Tab-separated table of C-alpha atoms and ligand atoms in Angstrom:
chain	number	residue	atom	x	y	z
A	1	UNK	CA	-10.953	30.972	-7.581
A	2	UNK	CA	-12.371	30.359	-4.280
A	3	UNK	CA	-15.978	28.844	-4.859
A	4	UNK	CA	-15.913	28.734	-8.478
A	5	UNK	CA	-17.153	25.522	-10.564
A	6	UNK	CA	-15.632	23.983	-13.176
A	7	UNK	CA	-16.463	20.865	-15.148
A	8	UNK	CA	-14.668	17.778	-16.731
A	9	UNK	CA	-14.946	14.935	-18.570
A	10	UNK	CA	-13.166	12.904	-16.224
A	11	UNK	CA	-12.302	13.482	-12.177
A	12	UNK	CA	-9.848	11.801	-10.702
A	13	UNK	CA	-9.403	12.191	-7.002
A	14	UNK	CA	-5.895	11.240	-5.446
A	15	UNK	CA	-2.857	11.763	-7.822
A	16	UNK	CA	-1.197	8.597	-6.084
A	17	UNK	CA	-0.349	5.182	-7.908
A	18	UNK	CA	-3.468	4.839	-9.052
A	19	UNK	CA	-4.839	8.056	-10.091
A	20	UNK	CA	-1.857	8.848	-11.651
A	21	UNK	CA	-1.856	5.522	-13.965
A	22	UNK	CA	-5.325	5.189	-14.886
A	23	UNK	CA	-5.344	9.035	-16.214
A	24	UNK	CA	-1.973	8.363	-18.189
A	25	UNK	CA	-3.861	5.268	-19.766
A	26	UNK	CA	-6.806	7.376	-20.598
A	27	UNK	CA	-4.762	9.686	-22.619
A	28	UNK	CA	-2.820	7.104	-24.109
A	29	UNK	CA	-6.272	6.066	-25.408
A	30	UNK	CA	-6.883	9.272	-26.549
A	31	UNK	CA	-9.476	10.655	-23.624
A	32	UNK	CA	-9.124	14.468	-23.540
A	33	UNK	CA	-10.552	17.117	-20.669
A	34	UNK	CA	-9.309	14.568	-17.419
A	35	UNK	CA	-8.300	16.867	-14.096
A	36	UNK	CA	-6.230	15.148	-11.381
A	37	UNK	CA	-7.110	16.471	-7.961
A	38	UNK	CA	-4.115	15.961	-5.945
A	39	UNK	CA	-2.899	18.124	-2.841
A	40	UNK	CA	0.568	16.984	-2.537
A	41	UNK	CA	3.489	18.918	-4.052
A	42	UNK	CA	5.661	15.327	-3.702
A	43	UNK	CA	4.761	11.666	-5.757
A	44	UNK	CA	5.793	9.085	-3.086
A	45	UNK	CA	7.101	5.512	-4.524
A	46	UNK	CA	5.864	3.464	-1.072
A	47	UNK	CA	6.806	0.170	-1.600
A	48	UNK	CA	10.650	1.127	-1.197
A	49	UNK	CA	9.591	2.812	2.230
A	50	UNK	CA	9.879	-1.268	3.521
A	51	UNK	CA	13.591	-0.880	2.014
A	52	UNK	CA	14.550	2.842	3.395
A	53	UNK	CA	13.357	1.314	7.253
A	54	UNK	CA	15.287	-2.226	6.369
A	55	UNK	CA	18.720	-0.117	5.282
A	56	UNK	CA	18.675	-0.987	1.223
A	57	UNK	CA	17.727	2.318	0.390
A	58	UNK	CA	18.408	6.229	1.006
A	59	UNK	CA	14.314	8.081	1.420
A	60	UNK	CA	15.742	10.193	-1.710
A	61	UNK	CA	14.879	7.685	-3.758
A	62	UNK	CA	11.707	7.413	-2.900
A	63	UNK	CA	10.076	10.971	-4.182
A	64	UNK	CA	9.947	12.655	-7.184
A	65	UNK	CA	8.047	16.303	-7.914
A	66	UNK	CA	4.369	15.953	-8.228
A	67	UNK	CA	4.226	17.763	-11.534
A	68	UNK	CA	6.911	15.839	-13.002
A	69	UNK	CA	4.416	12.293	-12.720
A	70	UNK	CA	1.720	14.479	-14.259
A	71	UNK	CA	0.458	12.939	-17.609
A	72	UNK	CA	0.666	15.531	-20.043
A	73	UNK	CA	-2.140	16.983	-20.965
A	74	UNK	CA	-4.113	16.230	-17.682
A	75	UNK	CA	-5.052	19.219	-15.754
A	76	UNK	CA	-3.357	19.011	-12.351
A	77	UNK	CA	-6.064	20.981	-9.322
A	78	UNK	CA	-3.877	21.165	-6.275
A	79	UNK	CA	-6.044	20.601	-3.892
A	80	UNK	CA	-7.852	18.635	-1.502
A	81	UNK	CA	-11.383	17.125	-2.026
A	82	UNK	CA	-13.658	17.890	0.824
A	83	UNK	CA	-16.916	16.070	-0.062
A	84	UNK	CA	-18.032	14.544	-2.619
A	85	UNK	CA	-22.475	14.810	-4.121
A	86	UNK	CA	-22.468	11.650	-6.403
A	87	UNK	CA	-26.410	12.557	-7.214
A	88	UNK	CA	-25.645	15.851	-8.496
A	89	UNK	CA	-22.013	14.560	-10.352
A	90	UNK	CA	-19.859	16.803	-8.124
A	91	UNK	CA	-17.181	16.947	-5.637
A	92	UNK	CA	-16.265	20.246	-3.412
A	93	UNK	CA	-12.707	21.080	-2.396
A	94	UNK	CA	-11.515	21.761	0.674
A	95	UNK	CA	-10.614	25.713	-1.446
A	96	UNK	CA	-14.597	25.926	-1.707
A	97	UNK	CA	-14.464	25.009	-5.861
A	98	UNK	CA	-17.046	22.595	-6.947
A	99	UNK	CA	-15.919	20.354	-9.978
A	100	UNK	CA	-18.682	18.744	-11.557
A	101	UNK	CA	-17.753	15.880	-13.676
A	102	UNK	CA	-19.021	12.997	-16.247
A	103	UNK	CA	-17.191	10.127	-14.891
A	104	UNK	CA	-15.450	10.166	-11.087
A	105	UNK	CA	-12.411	8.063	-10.612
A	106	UNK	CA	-12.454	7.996	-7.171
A	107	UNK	CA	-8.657	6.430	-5.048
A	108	UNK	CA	-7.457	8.792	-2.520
A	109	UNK	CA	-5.700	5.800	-0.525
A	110	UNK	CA	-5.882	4.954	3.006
A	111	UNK	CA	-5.806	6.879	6.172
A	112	UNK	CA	-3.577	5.619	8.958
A	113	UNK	CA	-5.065	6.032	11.959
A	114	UNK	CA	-2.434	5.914	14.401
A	115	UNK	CA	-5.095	7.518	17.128
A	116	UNK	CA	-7.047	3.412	17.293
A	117	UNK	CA	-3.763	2.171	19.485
A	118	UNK	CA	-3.716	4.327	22.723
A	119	UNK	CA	-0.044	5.504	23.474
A	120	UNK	CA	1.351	5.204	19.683
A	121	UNK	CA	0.773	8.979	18.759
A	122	UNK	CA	3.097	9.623	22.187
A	123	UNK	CA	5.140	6.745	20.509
A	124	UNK	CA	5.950	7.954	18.061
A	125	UNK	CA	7.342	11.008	19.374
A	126	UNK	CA	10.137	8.807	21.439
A	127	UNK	CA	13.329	8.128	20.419
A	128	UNK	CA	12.510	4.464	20.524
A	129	UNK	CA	9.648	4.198	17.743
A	130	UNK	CA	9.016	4.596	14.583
A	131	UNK	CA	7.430	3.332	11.335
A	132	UNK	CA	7.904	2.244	7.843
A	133	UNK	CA	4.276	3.411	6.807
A	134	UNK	CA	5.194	7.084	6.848
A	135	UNK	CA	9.012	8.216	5.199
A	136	UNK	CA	9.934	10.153	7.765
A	137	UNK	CA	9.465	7.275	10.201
A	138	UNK	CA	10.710	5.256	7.635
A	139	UNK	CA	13.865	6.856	7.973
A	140	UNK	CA	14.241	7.119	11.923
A	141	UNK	CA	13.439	2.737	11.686
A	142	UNK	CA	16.713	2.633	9.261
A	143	UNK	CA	18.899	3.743	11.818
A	144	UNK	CA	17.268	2.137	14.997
A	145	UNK	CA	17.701	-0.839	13.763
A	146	UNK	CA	20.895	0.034	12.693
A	147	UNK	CA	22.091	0.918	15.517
A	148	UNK	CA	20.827	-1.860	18.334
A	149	UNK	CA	22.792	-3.909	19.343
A	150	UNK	CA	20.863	-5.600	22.155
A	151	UNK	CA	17.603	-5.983	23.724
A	152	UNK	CA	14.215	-6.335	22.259
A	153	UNK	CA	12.128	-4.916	19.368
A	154	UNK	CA	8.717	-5.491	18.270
A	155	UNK	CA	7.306	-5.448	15.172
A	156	UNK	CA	3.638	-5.223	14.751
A	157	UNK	CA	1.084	-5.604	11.733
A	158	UNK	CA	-2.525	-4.302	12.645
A	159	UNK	CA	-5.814	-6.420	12.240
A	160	UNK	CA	-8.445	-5.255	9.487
A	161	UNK	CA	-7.243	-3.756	5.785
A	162	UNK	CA	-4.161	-1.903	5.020
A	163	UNK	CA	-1.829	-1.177	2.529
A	164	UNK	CA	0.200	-4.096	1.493
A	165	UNK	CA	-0.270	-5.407	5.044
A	166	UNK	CA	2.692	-7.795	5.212
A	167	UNK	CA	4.682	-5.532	4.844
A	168	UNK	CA	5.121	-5.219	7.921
A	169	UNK	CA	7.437	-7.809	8.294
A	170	UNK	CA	10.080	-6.917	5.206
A	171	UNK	CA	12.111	-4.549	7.726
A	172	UNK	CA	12.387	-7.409	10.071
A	173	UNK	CA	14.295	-9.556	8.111
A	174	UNK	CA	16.374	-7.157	6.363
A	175	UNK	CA	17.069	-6.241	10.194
A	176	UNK	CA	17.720	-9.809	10.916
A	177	UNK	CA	20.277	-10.518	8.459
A	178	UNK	CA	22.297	-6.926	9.509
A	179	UNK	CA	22.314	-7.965	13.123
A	180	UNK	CA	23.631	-11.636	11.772
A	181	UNK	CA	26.060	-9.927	9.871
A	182	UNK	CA	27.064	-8.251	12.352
A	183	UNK	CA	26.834	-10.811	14.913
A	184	UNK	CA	24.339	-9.287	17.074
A	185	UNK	CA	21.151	-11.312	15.995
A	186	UNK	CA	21.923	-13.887	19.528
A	187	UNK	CA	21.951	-10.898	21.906
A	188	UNK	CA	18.598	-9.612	20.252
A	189	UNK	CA	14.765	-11.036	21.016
A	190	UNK	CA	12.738	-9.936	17.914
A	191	UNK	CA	8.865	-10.521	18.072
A	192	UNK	CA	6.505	-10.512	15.405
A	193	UNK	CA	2.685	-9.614	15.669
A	194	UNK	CA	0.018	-10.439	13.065
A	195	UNK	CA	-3.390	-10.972	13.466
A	196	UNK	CA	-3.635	-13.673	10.823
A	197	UNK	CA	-4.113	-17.424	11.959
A	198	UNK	CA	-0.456	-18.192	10.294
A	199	UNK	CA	2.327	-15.811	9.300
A	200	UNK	CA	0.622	-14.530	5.776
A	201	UNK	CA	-1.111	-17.537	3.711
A	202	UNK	CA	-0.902	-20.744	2.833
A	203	UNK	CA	1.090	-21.443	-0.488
A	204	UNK	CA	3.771	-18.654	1.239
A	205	UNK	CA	4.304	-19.757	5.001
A	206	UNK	CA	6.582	-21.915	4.283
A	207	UNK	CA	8.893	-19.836	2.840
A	208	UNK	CA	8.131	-17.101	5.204
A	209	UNK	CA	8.573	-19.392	8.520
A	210	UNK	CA	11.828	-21.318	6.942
A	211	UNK	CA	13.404	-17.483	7.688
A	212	UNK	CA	11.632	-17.118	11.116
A	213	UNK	CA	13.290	-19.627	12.434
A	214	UNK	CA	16.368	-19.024	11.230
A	215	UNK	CA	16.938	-15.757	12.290
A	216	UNK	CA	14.766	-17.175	15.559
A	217	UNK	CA	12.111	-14.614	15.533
A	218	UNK	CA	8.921	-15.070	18.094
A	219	UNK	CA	5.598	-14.984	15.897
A	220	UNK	CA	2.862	-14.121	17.747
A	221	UNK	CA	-0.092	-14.771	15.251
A	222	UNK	CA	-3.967	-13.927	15.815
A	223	UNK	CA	-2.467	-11.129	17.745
A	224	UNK	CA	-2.592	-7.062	17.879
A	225	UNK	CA	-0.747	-4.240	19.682
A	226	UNK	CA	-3.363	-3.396	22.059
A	227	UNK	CA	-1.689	0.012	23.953
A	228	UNK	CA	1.415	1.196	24.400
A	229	UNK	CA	3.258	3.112	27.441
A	230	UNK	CA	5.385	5.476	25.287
A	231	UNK	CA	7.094	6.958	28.649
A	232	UNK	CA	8.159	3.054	30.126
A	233	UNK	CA	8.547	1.832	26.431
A	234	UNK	CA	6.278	-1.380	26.947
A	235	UNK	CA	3.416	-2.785	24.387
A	236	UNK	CA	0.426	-4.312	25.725
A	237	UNK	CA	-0.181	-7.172	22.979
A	238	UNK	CA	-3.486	-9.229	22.619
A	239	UNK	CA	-3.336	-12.861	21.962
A	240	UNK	CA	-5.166	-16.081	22.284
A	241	UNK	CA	-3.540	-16.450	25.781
A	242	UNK	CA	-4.721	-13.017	26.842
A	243	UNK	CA	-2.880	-9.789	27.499
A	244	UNK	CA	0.932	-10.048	27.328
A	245	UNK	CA	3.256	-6.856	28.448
A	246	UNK	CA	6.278	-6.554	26.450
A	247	UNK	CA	9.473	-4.037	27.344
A	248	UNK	CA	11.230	-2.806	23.946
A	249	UNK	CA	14.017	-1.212	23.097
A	250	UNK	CA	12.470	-0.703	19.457
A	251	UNK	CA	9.096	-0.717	17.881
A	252	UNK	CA	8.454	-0.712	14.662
A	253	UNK	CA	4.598	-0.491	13.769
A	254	UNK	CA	2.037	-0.867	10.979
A	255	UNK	CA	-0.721	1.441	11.791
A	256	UNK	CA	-4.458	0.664	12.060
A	257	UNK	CA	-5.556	2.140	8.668
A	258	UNK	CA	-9.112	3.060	7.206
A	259	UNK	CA	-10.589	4.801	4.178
A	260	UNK	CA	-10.292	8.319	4.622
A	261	UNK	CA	-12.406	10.155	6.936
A	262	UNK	CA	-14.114	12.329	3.737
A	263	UNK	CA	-15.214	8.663	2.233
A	264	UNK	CA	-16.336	7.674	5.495
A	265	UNK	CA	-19.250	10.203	5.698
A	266	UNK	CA	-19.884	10.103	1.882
A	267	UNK	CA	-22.718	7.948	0.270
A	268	UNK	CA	-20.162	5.962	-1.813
A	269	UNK	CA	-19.276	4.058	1.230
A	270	UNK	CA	-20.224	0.244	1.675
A	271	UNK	CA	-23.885	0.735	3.734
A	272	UNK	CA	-23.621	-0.453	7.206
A	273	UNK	CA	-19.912	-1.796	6.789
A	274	UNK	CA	-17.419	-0.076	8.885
A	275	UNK	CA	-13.788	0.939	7.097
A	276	UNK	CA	-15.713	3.409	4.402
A	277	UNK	CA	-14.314	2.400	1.550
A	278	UNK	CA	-15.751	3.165	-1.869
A	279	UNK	CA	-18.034	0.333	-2.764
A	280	UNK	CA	-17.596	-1.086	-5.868
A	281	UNK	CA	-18.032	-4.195	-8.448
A	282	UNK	CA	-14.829	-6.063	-7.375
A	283	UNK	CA	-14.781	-7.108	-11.281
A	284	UNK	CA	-15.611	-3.708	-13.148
A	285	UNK	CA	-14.581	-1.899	-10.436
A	286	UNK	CA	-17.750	0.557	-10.648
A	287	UNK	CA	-20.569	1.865	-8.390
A	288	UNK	CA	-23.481	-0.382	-8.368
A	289	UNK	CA	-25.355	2.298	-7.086
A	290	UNK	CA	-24.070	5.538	-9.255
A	291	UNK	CA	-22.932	4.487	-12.460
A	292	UNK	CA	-20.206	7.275	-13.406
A	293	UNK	CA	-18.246	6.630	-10.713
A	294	UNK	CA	-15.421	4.318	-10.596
A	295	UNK	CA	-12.895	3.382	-7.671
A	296	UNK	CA	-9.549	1.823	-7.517
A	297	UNK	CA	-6.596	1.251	-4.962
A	298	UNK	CA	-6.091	1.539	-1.371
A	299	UNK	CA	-9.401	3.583	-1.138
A	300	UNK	CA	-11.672	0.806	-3.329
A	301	UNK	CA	-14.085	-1.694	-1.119
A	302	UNK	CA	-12.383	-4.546	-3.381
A	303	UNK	CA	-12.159	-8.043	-2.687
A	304	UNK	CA	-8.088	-8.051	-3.307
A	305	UNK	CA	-5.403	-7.765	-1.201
A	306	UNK	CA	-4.468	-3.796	-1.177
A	307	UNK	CA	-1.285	-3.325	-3.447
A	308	UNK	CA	0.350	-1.066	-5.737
A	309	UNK	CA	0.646	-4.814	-7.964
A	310	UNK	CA	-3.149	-4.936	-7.727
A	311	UNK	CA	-3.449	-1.678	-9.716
A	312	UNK	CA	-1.689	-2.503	-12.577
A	313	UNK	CA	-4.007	-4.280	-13.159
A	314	UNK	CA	-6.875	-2.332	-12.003
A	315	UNK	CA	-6.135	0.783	-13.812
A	316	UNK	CA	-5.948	-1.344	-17.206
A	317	UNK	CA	-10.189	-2.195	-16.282
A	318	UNK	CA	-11.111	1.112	-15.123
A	319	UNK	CA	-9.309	3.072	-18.101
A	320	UNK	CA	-10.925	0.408	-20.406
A	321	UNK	CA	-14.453	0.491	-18.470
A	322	UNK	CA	-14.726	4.119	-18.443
A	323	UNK	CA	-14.046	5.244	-21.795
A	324	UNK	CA	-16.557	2.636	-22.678
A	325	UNK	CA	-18.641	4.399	-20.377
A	326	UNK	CA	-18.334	7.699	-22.163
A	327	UNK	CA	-19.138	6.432	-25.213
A	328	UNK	CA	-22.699	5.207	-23.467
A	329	UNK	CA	-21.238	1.339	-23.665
A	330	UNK	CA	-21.665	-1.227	-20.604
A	331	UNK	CA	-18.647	-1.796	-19.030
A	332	UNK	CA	-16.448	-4.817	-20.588
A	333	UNK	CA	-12.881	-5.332	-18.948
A	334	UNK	CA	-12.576	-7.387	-15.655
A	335	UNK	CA	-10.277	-7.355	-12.593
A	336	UNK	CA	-9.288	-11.033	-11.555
A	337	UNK	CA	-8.175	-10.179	-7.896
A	338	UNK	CA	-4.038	-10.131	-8.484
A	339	UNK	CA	-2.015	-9.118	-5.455
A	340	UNK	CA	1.322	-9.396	-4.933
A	341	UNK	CA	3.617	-9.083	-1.780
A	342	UNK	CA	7.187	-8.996	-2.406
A	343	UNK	CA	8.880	-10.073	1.345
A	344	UNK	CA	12.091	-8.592	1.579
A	345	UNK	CA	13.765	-11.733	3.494
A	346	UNK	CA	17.085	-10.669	3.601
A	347	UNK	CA	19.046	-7.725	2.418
A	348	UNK	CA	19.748	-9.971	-1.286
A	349	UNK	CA	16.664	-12.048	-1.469
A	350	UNK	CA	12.744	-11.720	-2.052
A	351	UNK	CA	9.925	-13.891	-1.455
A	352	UNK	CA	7.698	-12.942	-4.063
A	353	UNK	CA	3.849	-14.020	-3.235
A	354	UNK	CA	1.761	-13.795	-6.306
A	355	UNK	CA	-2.240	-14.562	-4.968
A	356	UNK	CA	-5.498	-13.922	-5.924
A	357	UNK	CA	-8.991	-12.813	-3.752
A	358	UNK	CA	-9.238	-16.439	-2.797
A	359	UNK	CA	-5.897	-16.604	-1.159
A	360	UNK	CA	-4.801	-18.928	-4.179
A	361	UNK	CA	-1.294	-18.589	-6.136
A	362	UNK	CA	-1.255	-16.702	-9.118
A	363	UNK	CA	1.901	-16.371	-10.984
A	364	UNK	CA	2.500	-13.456	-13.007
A	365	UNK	CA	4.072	-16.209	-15.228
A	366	UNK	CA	1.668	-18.672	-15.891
A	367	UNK	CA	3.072	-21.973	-14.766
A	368	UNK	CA	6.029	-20.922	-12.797
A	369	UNK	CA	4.388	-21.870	-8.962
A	370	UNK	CA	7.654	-22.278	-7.567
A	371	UNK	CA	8.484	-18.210	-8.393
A	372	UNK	CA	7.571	-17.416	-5.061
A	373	UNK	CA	10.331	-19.307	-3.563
A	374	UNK	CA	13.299	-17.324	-2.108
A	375	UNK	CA	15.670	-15.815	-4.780
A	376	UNK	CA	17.695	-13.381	-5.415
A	377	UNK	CA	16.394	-12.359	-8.709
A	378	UNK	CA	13.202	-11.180	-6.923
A	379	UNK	CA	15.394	-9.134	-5.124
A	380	UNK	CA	17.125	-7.577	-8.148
A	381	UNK	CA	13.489	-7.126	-9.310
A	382	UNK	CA	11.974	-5.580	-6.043
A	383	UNK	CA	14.996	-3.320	-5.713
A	384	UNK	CA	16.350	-1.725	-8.699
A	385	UNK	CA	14.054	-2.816	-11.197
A	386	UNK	CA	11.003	-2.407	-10.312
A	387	UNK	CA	11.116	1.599	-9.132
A	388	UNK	CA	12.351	2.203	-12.693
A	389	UNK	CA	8.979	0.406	-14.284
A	390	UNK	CA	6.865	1.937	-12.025
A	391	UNK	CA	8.432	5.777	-12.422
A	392	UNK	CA	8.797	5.592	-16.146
A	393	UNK	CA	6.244	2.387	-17.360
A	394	UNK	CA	3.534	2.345	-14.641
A	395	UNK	CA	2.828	5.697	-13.993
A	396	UNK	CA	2.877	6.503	-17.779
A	397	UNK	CA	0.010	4.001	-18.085
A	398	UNK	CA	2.428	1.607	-20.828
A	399	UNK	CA	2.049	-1.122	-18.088
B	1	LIG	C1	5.307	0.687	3.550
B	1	LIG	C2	4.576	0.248	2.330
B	1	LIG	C3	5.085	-0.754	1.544
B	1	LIG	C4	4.408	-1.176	0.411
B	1	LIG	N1	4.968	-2.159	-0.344
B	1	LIG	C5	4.341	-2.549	-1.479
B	1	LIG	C6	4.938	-3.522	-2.335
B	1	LIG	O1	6.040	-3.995	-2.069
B	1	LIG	N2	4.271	-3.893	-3.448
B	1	LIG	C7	3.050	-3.354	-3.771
B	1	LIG	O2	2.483	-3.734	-4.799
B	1	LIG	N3	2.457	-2.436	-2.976
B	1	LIG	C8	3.088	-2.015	-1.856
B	1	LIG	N4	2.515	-1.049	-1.068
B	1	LIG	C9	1.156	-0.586	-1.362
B	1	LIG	C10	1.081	0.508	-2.419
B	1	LIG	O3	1.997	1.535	-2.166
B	1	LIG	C11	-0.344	1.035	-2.414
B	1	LIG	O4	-1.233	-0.036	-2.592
B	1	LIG	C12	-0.579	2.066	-3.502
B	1	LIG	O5	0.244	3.187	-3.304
B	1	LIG	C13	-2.042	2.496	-3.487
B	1	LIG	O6	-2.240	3.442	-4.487
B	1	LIG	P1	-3.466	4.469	-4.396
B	1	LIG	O7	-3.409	5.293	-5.629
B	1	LIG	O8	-4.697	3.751	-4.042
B	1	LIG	O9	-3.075	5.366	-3.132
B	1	LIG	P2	-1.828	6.297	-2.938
B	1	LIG	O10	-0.688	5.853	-3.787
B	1	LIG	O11	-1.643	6.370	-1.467
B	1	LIG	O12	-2.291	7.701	-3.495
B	1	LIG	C14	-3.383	8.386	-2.954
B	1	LIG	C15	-3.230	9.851	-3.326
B	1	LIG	O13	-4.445	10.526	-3.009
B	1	LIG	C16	-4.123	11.779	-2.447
B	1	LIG	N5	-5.240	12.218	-1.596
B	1	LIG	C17	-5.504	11.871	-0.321
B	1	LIG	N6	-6.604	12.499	0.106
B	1	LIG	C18	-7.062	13.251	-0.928
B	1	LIG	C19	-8.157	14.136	-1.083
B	1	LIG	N7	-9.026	14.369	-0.089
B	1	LIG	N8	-8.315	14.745	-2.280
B	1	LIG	C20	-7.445	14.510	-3.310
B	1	LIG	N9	-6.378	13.688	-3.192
B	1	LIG	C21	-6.190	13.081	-2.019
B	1	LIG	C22	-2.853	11.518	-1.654
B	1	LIG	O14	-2.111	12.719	-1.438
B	1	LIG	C23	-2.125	10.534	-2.554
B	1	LIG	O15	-1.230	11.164	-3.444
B	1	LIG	C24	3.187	-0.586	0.069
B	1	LIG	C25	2.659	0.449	0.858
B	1	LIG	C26	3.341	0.878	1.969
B	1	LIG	C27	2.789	2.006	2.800
């Protein structure tokens, strides 16, 4: 098949969270001729990565077959896209086919570029590193933190966009409460790094700090991992005081992230803004400057906090938008901004922060503000109910 063309109704590029959703909606709605690009052989359920690294749950649960999350009657291409030609409705794989296409749903995620901090690639190689952002490294942070028992470990959250970026902090307290359980915690310094003014916003910190101090973790806010010595296990972190060298016995790091490289170089990047994400109406959630294409998730220039909550709603617009589009209508549906962050505070509670673009509250259930205090319902939510709705509701496109 190697440089052959092919053409669809509908494109979708990334068969993640997102492309996988909006495609089931658009056959649910009766769209026909939709082909998922998608190299992976695995679908990865992230959000219980945070819980794998924190010790709530085995990686198993976390991956399912890729063809087994396939809508039915969406043509899965297993492959990679290598470019894409937005003025001549086409995108190239990385195999050398050329798929031309009506619409383009473009959400490939985010790239983590663990290159941007000198000395985390070597890092991560040690037996003293790891990460939640990847499963593999998910799995070596479980039993690290497991298994100290003294010293100091680091956790780190980088500055710019990522995926769900406070996560970073859900292992920490899950850690927290293991070490307290197993009366560790006072023979342990555990530092937090964000680059945010205050722990994560507003309506939240309060919550968020109430644990901090309890479990006495140092916050170090408007501050980034700078470098690290892999070799003499030491972080250089940057901070309004300047430079401060730190020896750990773990790290546990959120990696710089960007769009992916691909996007980058493409013309349905934001001009002149660094990142590369896929610009986009942050209410329709299409291409001001090429009409049939759409983007959504990780990869989308949006105005929203990046989360797999976000594209519930998200998918709903762009499924409604574009088969409007097809039918030669304007685009009708709107996305309102929704994010959610579910903090993992302990191993049997969840802070679960419900905001919008503008940093303000917004309950899933209109009029309960104080759901975002600690419970353990959220927990039971986050944990074991959740992963059901999003492998049988979500990515079926019924939610
Ligand atoms: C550790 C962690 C914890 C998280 N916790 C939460 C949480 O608690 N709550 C929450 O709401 N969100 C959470 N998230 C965020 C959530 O997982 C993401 O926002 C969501 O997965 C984004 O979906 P997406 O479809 O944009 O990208 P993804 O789900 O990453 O899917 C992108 C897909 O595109 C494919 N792809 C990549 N490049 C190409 C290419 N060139 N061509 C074709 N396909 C390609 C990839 O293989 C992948 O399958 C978490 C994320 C992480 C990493």
């Amino acid at each position: 098949m190697n440089g052959a063309s092919a053409h669809h109704r509908v494109v979708v590029i990334g068969g993640g969270n997102g492309g996988i959703s909006v495609a089931a909606r658009l056959r649910n709605a009766g769209v026909d001729d939709i082909a998922i690009v998608e190299p992976r052989e695995e679908h990865l359920y992230k959000p219980l990565f945070s819980h794998v690294a924190g010790g709530t749950a085995p990686g198993s649960i976390t991956v399912r077959p890729q063809r087994d999350v396939m809508p039915k009657g969406v043509e899965w291409i297993q492959d990679a896209v290598a470019s894409v030609q937005p003025d001549s409705d086409a995108v190239v794989l990385e195999g050398g086919d050329r798929l031309t296409y009506d619409q383009l749903i473009v959400c490939p995620g985010i790239q983590l570029d663990w290159d941007r901090v000198p000395g985390l690639v070597e890092a991560m190689q040690t037996p003293a590193a790891a990460s939640h952002y990847e499963l593999e490294l998910a799995k070596k942070a479980s039993s690290l933190l497991r298994d100290l028992k003294e010293g100091t470990v680091v956790f780190t959250q980088p500055d710019g966009p990522a995926s769900c970026a406070g996560a970073a902090q859900k292992p920490m307290y899950q850690a927290c409460d293991y070490w307290r359980a197993t009366g560790v915690l006072d023979a342990l310094r555990v530092i937090m790094v964000v680059p945010t003014p205050t722990v994560f916003l507003e309506p939240f910190d309060r919550e968020l700090e109430r644990k901090i101090a309890e479990y006495g973790i140092e916050l170090r806010t408007r501050s980034v991992l700078l470098r690290v010595d892999a070799a003499g296990q030491e972080v250089v972190l940057g901070g309004p005081n300047g430079p401060e060298h730190v020896h750990y016995d773990v790290l546990n790091v959120e990696p710089p992230q960007s769009a992916p490289d691909w996007l980058k170089a493409s013309s349905l990047a934001v001009p002149g803004v660094s990142g590369g994400f896929v610009e986009v109406d942050p209410r329709t959630l299409r291409h001001p400057r090429f009409a049939n294409v759409w983007a959504l998730g990780d990869a989308a220039a949006t105005t929203n906090s990046k989360c797999g909550g976000a594209l519930r709603k998200q998918t709903w617009v762009v499924s409604k938008n574009v088969k409007r589009a097809l039918r030669g209508k304007e685009p009708s549906a709107r996305y309102d901004g929704y994010a959610v962050c579910p903090f993992t505070v302990s191993r049997s509670t969840v802070v679960w922060a419900e905001f919008d673009d503008q940093g303000r509250q917004k309950p899933t259930i209109p009029f309960y503000k104080r759901m975002y205090r600690e419970s353990r319902l959220s927990w039971v939510f986050d944990r074991h109910v959740l992963p059901w709705v999003y492998w049988h509701l979500i990515l079926t496109g019924r939610v």
